Coordinates of C-alpha atoms and ligand atoms in Angstrom, one line a residue:
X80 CA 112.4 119.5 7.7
X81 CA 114.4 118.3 11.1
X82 CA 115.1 115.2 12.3
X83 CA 112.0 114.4 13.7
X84 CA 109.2 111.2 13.7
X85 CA 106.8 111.7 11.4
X86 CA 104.3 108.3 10.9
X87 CA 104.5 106.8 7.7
X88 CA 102.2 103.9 6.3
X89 CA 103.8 100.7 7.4
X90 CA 106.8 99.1 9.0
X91 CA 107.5 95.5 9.2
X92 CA 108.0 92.8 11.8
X93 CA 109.7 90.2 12.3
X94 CA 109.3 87.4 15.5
X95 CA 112.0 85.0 17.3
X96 CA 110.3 81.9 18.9
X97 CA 111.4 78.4 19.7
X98 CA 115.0 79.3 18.5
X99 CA 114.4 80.6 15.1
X100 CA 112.6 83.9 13.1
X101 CA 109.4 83.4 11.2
X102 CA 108.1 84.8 8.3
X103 CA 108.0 88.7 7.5
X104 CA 104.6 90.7 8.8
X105 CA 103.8 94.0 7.7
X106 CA 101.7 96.2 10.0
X107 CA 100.4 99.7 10.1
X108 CA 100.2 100.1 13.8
X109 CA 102.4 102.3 15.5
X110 CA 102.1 100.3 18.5
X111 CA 103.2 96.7 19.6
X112 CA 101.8 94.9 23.0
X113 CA 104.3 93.2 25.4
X114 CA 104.4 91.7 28.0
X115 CA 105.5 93.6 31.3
X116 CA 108.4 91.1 32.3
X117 CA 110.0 91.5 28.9
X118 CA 113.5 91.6 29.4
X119 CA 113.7 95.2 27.1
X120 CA 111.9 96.7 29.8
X121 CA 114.0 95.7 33.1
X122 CA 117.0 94.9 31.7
X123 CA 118.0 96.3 28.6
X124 CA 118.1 93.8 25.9
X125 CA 117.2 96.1 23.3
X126 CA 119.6 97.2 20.0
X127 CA 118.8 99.5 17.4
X128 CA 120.6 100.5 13.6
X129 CA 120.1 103.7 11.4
X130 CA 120.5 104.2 7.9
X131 CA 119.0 106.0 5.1
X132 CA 117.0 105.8 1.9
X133 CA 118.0 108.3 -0.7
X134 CA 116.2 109.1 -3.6
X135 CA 118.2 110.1 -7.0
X136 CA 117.3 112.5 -10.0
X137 CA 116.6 109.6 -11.8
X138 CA 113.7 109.2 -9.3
X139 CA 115.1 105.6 -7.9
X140 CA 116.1 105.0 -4.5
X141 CA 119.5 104.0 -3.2
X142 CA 120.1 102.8 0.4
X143 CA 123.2 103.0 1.5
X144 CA 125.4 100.1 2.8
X145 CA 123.2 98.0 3.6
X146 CA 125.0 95.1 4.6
X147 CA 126.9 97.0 7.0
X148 CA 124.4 97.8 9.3
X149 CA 123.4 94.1 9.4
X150 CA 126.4 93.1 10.6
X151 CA 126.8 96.0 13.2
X152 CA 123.4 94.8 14.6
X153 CA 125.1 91.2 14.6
X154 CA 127.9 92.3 16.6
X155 CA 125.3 94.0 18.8
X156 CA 123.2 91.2 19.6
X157 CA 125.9 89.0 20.5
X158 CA 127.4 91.5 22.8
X159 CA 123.7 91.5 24.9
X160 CA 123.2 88.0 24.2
X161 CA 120.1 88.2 21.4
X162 CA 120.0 86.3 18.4
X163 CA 121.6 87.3 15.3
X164 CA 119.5 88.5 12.5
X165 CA 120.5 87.0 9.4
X166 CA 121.8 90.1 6.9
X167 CA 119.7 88.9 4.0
X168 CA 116.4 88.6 6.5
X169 CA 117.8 92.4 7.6
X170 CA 118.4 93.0 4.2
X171 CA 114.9 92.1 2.9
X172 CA 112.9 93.6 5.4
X173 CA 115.0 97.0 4.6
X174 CA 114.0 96.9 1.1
X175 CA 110.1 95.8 1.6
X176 CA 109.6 98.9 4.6
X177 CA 111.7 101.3 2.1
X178 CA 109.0 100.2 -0.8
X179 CA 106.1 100.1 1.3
X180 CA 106.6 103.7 2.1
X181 CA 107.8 105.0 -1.3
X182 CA 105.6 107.5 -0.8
X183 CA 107.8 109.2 2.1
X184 CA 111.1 108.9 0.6
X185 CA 111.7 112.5 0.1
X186 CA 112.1 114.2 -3.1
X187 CA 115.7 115.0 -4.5
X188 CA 115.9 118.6 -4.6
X189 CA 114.3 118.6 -0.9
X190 CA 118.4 117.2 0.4
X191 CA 116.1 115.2 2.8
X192 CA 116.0 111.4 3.0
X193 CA 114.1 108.8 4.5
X194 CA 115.8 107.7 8.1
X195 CA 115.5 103.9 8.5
X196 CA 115.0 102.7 11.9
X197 CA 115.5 98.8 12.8
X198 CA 115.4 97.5 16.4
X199 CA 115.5 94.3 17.8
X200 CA 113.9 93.7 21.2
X201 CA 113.7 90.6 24.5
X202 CA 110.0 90.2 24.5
X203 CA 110.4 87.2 26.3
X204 CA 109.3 87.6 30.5
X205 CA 111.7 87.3 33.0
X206 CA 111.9 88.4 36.2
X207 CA 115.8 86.9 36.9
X208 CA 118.9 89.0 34.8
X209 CA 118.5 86.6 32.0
X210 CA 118.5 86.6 28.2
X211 CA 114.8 86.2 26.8
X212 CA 113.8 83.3 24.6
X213 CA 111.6 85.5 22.1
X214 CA 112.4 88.5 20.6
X215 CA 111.2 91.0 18.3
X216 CA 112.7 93.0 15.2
X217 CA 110.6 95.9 13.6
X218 CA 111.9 98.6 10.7
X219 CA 109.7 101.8 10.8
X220 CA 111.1 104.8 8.9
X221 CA 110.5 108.4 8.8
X222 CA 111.4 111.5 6.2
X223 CA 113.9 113.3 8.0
X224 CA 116.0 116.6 7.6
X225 CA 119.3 117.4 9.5
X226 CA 120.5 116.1 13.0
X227 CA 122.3 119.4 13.7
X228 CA 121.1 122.5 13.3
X229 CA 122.0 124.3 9.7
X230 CA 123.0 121.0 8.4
X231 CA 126.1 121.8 6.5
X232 CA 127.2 124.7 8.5
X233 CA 129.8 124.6 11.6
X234 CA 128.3 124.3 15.4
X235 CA 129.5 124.7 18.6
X236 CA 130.5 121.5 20.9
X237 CA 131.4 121.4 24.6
X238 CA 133.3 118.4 26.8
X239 CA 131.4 117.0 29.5
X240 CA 133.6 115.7 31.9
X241 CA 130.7 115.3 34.4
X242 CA 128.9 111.6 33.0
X243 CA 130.6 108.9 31.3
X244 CA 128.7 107.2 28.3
X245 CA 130.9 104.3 27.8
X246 CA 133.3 102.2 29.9
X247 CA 136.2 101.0 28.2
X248 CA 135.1 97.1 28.2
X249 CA 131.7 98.4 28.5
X250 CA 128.7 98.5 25.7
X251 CA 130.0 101.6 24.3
X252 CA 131.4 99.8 20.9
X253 CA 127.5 98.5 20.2
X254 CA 124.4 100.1 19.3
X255 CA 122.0 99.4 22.2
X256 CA 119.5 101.8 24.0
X257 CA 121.2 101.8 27.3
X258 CA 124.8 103.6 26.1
X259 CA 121.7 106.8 24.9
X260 CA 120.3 106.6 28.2
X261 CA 123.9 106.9 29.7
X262 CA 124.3 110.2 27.4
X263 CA 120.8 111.9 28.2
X264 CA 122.3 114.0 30.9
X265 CA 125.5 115.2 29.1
X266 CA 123.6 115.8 26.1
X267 CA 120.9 117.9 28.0
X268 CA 123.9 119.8 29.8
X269 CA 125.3 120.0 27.0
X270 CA 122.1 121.5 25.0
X271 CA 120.9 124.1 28.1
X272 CA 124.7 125.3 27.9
X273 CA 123.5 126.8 24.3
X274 CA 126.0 123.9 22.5
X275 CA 125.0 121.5 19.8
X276 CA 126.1 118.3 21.6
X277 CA 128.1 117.0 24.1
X278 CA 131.7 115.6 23.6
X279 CA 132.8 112.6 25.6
X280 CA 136.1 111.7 26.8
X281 CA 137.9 108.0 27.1
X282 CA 136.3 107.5 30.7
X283 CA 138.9 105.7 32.2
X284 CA 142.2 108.3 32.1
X285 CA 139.6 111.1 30.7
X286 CA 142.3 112.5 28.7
X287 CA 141.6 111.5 25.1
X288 CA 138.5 112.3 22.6
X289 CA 136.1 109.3 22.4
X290 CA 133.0 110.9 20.4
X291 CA 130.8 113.4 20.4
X292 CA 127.0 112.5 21.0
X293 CA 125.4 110.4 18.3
X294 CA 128.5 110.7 16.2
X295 CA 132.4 110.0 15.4
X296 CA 134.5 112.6 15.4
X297 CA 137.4 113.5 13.2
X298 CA 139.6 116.0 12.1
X299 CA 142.4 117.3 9.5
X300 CA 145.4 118.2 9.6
X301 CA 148.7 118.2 7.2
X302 CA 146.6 116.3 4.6
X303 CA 145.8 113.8 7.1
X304 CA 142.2 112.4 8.7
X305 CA 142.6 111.3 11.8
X306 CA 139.5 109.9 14.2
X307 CA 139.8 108.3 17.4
X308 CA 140.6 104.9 18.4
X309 CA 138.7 103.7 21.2
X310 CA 137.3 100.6 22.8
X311 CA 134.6 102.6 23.9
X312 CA 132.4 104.6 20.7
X313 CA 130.7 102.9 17.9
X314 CA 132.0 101.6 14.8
X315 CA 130.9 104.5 12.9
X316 CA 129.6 103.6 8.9
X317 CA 130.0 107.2 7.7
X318 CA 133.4 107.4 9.3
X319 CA 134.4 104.4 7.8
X320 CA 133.4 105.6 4.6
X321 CA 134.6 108.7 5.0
X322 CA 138.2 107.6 5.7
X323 CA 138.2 105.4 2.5
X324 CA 136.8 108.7 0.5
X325 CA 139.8 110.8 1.9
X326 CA 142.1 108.2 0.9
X327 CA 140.9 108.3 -2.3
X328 CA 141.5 112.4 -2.0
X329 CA 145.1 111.0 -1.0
X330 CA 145.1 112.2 2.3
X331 CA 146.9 109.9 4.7
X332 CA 144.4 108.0 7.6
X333 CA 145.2 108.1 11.3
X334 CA 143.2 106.1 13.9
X335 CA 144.8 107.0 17.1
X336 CA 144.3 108.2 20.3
X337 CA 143.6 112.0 20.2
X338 CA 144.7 113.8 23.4
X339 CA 142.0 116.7 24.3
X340 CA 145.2 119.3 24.2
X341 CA 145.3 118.1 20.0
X342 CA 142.3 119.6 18.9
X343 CA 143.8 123.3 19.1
X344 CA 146.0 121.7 16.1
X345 CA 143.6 120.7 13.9
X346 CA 142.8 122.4 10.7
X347 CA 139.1 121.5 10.5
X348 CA 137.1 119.2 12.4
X349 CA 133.3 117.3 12.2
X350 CA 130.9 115.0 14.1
X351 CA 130.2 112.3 11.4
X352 CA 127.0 109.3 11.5
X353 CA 124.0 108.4 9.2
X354 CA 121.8 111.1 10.9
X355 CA 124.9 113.8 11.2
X356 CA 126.3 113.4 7.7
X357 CA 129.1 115.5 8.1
X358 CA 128.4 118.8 10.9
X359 CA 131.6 120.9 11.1
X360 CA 132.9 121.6 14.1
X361 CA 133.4 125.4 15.0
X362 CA 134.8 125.5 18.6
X363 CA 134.9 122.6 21.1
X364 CA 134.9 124.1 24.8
X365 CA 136.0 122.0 27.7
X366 CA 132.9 123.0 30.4
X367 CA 135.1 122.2 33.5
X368 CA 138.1 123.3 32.8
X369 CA 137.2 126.2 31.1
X370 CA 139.1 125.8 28.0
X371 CA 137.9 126.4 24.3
X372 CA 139.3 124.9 21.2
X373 CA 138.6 127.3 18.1
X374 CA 138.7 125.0 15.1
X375 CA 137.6 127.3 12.2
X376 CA 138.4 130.7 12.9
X377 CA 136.0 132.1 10.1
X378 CA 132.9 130.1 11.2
X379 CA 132.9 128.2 7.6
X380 CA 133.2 124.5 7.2
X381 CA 137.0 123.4 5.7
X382 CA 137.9 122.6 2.4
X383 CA 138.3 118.8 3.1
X384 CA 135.9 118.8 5.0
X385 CA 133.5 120.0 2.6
X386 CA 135.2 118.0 -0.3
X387 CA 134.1 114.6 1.8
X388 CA 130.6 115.8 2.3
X389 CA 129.8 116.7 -1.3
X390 CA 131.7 113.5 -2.4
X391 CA 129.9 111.0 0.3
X392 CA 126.8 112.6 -0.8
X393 CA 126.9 112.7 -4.7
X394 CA 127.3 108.8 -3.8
X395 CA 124.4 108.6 -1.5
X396 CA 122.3 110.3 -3.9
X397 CA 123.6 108.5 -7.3
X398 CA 125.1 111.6 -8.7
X399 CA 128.1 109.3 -9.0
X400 CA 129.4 106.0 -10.0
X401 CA 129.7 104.0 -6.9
X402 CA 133.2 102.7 -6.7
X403 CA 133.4 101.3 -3.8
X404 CA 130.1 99.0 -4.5
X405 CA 127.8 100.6 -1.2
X406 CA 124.8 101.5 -2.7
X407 CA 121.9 98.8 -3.6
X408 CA 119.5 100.7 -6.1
X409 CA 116.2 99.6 -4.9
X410 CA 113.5 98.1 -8.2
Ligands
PLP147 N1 128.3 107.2 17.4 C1 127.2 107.0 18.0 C2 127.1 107.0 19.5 C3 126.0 106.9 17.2 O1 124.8 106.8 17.8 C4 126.1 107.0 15.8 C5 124.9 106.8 15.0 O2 124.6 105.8 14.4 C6 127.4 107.1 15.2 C7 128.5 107.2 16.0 C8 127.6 107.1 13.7 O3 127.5 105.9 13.2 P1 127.0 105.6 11.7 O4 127.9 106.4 10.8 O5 127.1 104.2 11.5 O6 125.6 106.1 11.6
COI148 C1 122.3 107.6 13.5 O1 123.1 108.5 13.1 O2 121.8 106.8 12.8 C2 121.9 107.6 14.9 O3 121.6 106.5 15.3 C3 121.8 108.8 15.6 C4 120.6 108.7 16.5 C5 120.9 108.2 17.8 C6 119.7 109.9 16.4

């Protein structure tokens, strides 16, 4: 299985009107109807969340933090002026979509889960740049597979100095559908070059690693994890989960600038997100410049590396206690 959409049974739908969101609708369309002068369509007010359903040996399913993604859409809406959606309205919707579709939360032997999709639109019509007054949020979900190809196994990634995705004070820090758009012709460079995904530099002195595609990035070295700190890449959940995991390993956390020149330092590297997991990094090439960074020399994914995936996993799945409290086990 890849990451792909496949249709399930239902998703849910929630609508803004008169300044506040109604009740919980569950549909089994595929398809919604707008209005052509809604404000997703001309100008952009559209933000979206992913996160995933897994199911356990003991046949229940976890999702995993929850709350999190709430509050990331939060911070999304206000940045393109939507309403917030309240995280136990998110919250509850997650868990009725999740149980409406049992059916297509994959097994647990498969290593599959179920990808949860929420998105929050301007249906309002407007033909002046201005926020909508109605809005709509639907969940759909769909069993998926890896993001990268091989799943666990180390890729190939190449700098694309060529596009920007983010500006610094830019939307690059929020989860709406325009930064993607920004990306498609990087990542398409970056995919007809023969790589797995493109790699994006700060835009403004185009000197330090910002992220890589759909994912963070980080990478070890002298028992340390160190990711990027930028104004300009998402708030990552698995990389914030991921740095409290290698802490607990006792590793030591850097969140720093990362000049391009570093990465030929590092001892292992990875692009991490809900969809990514954790994908190795093999070599990252810098296109213009003609440069290439070998991270693992023997084409296998690290030690740490491999240490955080199993760990973040086993937690995902319920293979162990969840310390840090980021799993709700769905009844
Ligand atoms: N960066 C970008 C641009 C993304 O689209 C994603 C995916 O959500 C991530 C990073 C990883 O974030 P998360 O771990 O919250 O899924
Ligand atoms: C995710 O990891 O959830 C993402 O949103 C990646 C996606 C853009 C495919």
């Amino acid at each position: 299985m890849s990451f792909g959409y496949i249709p399930t049974d239902y998703n849910v739908r929630c609508y803004y009107k008169n300044g506040k969101w109604g009740e919980i609708e569950i549909s089994s369309s595929e398809s919604i109807n707008m209005h052509m002068a809604a404000t997703c369509l001309h100008y952009g007010q559209e933000a979206f969340e992913g996160m995933k359903a897994f199911r356990g040996k003991d046949d229940k399913v976890r999702l995993f933090r929850m709350s999190d993604n709430a509050k990331r859409l939060q911070s999304t809406c206000d940045a393109i002026l939507m309403p917030q959606m309240p995280v136990d309205l998110f919250s509850d919707m997650v868990k009725k979509v999740v149980k409406l579709n049992d059916r297509f939360v994959p097994p647990y032997d498969s290593g599959a889960s179920l990808y949860i999709r929420p998105l929050m639109i301007g249906t309002g019509a407007r033909i002046g740049v201005h926020p909508a007054d109605e809005y709509l949020f639907i969940i759909f979900v769909s069993p998926v597979g890896p993001y990268f190809p091989g799943g666990f196994s180390t890729n190939p990634y190449v700098i694309i100095r060529e596009y920007d995705r983010a500006a610094p004070l830019g939307t690059g820090a929020f989860k709406i559908g325009g930064n993607y758009a920004a990306g498609l012709r990087a990542n398409k460079l970056a995919h007809d070059l023969g790589y797995s995904s493109e790699f994006y530099l700060d835009a403004k002195e185009k000197k330090y690693i910002d992220e890589c595609g759909a994912a963070n990035f980080f990478a070890i070295k002298d028992n340390t994890y160190i990711t990027p700190k930028s104004s300009s890449i998402l708030p990552s959940i698995t990389n914030r989960s991921l740095m409290q995991l290698a802490e607990d390993m006792g590793l030591k956390i850097e969140r720093r600038p990362i000049p391009e020149e570093e990465l030929s330092t590092f001892e292992e590297a990875g692009a991490c997100g809900t969809a990514a997991v954790i994908s190795p990094i093999r070599c990252i090439d810098d296109y213009e410049l003609k440069k290439s960074y070998v991270i693992s020399k023997d084409g296998k994914p690290g030690p740490i590396s491999t240490k955080l995936y199993n760990e973040l996993r086993s937690i995902q799945y319920g293979d162990v206690a969840d310390k840090h409290g980021w799993v709700t086990v769905l009844d």
